CSV table of C-alpha atoms in Angstrom, one decimal:
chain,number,residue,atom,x,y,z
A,166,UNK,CA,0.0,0.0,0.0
A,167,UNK,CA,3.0,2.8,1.0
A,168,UNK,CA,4.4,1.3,-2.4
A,169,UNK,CA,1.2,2.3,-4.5
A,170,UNK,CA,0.6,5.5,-2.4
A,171,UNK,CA,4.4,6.7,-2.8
A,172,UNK,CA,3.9,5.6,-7.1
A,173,UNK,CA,0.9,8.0,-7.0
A,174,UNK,CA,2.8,11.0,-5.1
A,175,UNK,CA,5.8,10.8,-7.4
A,176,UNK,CA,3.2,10.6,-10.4
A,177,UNK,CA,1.2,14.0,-9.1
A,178,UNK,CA,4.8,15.6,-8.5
A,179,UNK,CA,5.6,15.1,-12.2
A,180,UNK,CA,2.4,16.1,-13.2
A,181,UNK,CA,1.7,19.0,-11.4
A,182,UNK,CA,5.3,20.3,-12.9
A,183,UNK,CA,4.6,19.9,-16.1
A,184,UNK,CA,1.2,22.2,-15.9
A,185,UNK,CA,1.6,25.9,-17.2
A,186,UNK,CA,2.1,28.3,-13.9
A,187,UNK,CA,-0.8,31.1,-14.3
A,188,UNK,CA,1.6,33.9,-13.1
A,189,UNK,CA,2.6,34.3,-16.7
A,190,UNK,CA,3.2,37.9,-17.3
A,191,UNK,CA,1.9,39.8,-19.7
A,192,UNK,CA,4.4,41.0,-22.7
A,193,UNK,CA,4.8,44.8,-24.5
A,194,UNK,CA,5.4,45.3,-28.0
A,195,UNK,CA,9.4,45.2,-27.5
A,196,UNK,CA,9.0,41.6,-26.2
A,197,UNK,CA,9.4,42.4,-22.3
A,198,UNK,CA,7.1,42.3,-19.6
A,199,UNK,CA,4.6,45.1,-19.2
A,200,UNK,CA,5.7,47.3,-15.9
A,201,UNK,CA,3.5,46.8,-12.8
A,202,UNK,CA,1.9,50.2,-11.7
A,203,UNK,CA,3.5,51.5,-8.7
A,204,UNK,CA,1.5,53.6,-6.6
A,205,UNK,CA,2.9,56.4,-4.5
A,206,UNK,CA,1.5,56.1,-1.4
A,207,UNK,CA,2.1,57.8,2.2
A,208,UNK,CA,3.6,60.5,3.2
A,209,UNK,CA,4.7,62.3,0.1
A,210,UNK,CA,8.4,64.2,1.5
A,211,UNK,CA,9.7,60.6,2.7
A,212,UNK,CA,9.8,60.0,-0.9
A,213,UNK,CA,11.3,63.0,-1.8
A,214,UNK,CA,14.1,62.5,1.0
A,215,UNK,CA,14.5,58.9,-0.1
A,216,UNK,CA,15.2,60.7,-3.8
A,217,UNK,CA,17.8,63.2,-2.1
A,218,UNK,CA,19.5,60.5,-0.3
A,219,UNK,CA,20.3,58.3,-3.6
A,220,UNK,CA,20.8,61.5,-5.5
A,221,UNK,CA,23.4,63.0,-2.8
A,222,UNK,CA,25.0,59.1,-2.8
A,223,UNK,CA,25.3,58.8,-6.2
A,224,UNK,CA,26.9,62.1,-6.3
A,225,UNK,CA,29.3,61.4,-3.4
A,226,UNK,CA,30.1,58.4,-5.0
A,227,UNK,CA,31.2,60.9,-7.8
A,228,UNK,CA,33.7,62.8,-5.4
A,229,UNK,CA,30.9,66.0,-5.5
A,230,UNK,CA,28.9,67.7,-2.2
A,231,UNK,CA,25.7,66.8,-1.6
A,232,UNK,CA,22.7,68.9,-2.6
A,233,UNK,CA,19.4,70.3,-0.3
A,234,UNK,CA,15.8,70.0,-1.6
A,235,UNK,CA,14.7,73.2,-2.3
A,236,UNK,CA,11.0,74.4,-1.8
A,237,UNK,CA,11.2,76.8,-5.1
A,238,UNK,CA,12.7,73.5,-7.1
A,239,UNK,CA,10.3,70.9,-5.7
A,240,UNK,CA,7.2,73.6,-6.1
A,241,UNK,CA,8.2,74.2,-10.3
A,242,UNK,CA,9.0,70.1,-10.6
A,243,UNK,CA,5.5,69.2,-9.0
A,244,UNK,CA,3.9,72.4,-11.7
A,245,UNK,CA,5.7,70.3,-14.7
A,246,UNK,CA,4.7,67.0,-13.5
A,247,UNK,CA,1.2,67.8,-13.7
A,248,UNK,CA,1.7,70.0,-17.0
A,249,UNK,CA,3.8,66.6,-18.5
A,250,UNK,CA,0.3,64.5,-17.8
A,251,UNK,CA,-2.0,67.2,-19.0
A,252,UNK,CA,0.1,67.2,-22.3
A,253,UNK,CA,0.4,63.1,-22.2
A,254,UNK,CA,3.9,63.7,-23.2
A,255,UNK,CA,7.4,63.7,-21.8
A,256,UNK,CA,9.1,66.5,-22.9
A,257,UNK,CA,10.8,69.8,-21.3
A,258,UNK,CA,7.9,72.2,-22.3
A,259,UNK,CA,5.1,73.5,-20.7
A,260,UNK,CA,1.5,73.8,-22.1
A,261,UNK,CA,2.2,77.8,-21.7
A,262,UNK,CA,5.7,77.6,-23.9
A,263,UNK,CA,7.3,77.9,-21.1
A,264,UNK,CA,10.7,76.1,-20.0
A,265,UNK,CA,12.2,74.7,-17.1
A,266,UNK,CA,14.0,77.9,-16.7
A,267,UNK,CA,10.6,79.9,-17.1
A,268,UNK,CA,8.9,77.4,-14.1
A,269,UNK,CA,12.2,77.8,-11.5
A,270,UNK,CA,11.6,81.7,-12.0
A,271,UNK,CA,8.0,81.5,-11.4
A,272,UNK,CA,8.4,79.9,-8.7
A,273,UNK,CA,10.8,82.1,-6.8
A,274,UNK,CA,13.8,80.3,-7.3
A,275,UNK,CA,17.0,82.9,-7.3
A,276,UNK,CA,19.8,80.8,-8.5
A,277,UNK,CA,20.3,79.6,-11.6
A,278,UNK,CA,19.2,76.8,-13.0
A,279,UNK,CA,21.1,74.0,-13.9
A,280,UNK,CA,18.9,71.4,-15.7
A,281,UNK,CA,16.3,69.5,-15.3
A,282,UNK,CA,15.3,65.4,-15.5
A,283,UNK,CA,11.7,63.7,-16.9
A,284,UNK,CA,10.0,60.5,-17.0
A,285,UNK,CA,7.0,59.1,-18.1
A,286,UNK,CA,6.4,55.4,-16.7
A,287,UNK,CA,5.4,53.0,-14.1
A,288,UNK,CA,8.4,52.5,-12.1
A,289,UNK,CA,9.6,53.7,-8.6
A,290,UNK,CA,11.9,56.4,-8.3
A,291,UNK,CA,14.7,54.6,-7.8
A,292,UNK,CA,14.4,52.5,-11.0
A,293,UNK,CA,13.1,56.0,-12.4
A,294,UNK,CA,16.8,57.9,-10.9
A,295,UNK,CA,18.7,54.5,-12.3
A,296,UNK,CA,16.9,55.2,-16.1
A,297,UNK,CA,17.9,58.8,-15.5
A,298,UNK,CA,21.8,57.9,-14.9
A,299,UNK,CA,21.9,55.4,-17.7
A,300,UNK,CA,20.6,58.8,-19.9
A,301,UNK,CA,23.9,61.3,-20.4
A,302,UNK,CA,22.1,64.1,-20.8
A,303,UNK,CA,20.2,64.0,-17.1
A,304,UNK,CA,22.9,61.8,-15.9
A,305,UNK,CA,25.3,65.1,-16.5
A,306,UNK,CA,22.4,67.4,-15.0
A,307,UNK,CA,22.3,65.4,-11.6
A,308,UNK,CA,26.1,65.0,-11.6
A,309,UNK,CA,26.7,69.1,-12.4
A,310,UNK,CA,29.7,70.1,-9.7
A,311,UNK,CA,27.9,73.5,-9.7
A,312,UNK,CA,24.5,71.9,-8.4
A,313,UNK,CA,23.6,73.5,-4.6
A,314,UNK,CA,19.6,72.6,-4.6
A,315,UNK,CA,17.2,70.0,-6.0
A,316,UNK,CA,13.7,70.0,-6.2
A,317,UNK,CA,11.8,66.5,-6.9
A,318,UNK,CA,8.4,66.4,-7.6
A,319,UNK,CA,5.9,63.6,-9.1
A,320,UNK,CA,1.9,63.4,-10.6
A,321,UNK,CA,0.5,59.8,-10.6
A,322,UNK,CA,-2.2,59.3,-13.2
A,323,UNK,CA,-5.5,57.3,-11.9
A,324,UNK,CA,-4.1,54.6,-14.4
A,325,UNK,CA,-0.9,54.6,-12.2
A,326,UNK,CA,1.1,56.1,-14.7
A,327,UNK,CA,3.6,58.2,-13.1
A,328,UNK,CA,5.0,61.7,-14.4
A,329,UNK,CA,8.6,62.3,-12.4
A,330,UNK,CA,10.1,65.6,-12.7
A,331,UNK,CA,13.7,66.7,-11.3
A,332,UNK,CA,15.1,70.0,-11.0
A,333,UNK,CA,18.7,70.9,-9.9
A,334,UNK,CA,20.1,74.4,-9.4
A,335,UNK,CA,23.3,76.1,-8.1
């Protein structure tokens, strides 16, 4: 009887491998799997101070000082976020024509402005400041050796899209 009971195990074991799994995820057009939505929950400057904190390593790791969120920064990046989603596009433009240098005046920023970083997706910040540092352009703006302040700012989309916006000035 153990014998027969011990076949039938082993056969269930070999069986039960061989049946598809139905976490199968769900492929985009460029053959990888389709981001899950992360959604930005909480209390909103933990985030930002989680941002600061890789920003500051990454630039320490660099052999440059560390930079201080900046309400003037953080108050244009959160305008552009929103703007970004209004517009359903990623780009350095406002709706009004205006440009990242146009939003850090408006909103009372008195040093100049050294660049600014965008996203469009899914992701967390982090994989959103690791896409950024893979990019030379906002890799070089994070990285400036004149940079002094950052503002960070973010607009998630009922769909969970998420609209990241980074601003560093000196």
């Amino acid at each position: 009887m153990t014998r027969i009971f011990s076949l039938l195990l082993a056969c269930f074991v070999v069986v039960a491998a061989c049946t598809p799994s139905n976490t199968s995820q769900s492929l985009g057009a460029d053959g990888k799997p389709l981001p899950k939505v992360y959604r930005v929950r909480g209390d909103s400057s933990k985030l930002q101070f989680r941002m600061l904190d890789s920003v500051n390593a990454l630039r320490s790791a660099s052999g440059l000082p560390a930079v201080e969120l900046n309400a003037q920064l953080n108050a244009a990046a959160a305008t552009h976020a929103r703007d970004m989603s209004k517009q359903n596009r990623p780009w350095h433009f406002g709706s009004d024509g205006s440009s990242p240098l146009d939003r850090a005046a408006r909103a009372g920023y008195p040093g100049p402005l050294i660049g600014e970083a965008i996203s469009e997706t899914y992701e967390t910040e982090l994989e959103t400041l690791a896409a950024w540092m893979e990019e030379a352009g906002s890799r070089s703006v994070i990285l400036d050796k004149n940079a002094i302040n950052m503002g960070f700012a973010w607009h998630q989309e009922k769909s969970g899209k998420l609209w990241w916006t980074l601003e560093m000035g000196g």
